[in-house]
XYZ file of C-alpha atoms in Angstrom:
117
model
C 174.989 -50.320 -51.895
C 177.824 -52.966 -52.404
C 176.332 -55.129 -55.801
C 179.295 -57.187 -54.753
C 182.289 -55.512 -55.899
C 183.588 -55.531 -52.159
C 183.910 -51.916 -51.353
C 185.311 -50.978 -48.216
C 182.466 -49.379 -45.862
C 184.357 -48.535 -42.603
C 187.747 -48.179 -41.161
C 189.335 -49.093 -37.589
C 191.841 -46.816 -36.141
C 194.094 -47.653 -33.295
C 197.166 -45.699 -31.524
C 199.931 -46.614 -29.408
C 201.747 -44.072 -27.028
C 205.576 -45.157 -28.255
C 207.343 -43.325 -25.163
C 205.576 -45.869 -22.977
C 207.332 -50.065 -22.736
C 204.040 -51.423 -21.363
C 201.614 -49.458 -24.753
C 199.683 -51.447 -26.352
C 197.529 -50.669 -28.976
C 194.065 -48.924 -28.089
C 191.065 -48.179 -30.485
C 191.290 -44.733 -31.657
C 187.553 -44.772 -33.859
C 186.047 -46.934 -35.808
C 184.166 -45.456 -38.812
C 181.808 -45.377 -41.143
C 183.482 -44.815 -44.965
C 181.925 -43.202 -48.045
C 184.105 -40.689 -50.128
C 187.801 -40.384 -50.232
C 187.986 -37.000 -48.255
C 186.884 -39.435 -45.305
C 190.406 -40.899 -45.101
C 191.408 -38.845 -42.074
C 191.022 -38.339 -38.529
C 192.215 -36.191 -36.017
C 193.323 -36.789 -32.862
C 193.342 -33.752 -30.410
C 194.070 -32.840 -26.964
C 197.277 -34.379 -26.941
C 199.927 -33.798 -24.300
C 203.212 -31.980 -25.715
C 206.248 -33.851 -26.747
C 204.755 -37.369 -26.426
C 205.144 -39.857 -29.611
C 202.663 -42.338 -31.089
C 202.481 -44.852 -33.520
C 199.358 -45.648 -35.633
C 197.947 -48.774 -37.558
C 194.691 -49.560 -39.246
C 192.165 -52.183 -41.123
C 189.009 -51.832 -43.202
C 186.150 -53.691 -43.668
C 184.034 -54.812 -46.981
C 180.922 -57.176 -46.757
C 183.492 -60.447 -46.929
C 185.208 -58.949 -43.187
C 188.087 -57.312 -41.990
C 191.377 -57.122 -43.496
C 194.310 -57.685 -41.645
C 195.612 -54.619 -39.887
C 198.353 -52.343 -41.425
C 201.945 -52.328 -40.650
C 202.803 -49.574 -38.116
C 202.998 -46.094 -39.049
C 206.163 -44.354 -38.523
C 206.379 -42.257 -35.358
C 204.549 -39.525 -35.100
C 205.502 -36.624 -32.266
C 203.451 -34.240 -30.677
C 205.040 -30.835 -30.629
C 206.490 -28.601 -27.573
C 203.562 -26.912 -25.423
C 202.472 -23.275 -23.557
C 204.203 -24.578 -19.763
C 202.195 -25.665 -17.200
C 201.141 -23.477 -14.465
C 203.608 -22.603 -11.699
C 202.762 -23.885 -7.498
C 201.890 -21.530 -5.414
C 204.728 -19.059 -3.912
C 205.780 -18.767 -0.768
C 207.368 -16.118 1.530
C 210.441 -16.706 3.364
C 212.765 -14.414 5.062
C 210.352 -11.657 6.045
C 211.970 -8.516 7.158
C 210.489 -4.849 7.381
C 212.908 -3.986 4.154
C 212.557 -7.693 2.640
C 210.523 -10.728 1.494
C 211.993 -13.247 -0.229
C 209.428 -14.977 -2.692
C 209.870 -18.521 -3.454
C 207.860 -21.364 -6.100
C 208.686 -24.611 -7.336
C 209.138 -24.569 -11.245
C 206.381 -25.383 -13.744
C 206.429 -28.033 -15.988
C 208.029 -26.791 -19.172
C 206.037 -29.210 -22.036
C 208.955 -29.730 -24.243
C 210.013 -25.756 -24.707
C 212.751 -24.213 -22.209
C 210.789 -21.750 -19.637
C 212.593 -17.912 -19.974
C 210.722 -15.923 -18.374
C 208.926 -15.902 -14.654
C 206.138 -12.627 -13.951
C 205.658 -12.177 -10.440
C 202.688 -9.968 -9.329
């Protein structure tokens, strides 16, 4: 326990999406501290290519300290695309069908290749 030498016993974590004008800052977790290691978080299930900045306080038994300055910008990377929309037939002869579908969202990374089966 603290014998009052003011150690720090949780952390506040909050993220802004920086592509966004109208972000504001949102609580990412709020957490218990007790060892070094425990200054880290992840953040997961992103979406691809979008940025965010990050800022955070701590807390002893005398309160909360002001909040951080902002982090520098930190950018998700380039994604698997997203699926394709259903095809659609056009043009149907007895020798021909022409085979038509609206492109996928690419997540950051050019699409080269469609499979059609």
């Amino acid at each position: 326990t603290d014998q009052g030498t003011g150690l720090i016993d949780q952390y506040h974590i909050e993220y802004k999406e920086v592509s966004r004008h109208d972000s504001v800052y949102k609580v990412l977790v709020v957490r218990e501290w007790a060892r070094e290691d425990d200054l880290l978080h992840c953040m997961e299930n992103l979406p691809p290519i979008t940025s965010y900045r990050f800022r955070v306080k701590c807390r002893n038994r005398l309160g909360w300290s002001p909040m951080s300055e902002e982090s520098d910008v930190a950018t998700t990377e380039a994604g698997p695309p997203g699926r394709p929309a259903k095809p659609f037939a056009t043009m149907v002869t007895p020798e021909m069908v022409q085979v038509h579908w609206h492109p996928a969202i690419d997540n950051g990374a050019r699409i080269f290749k469609y499979v059609l089966r």
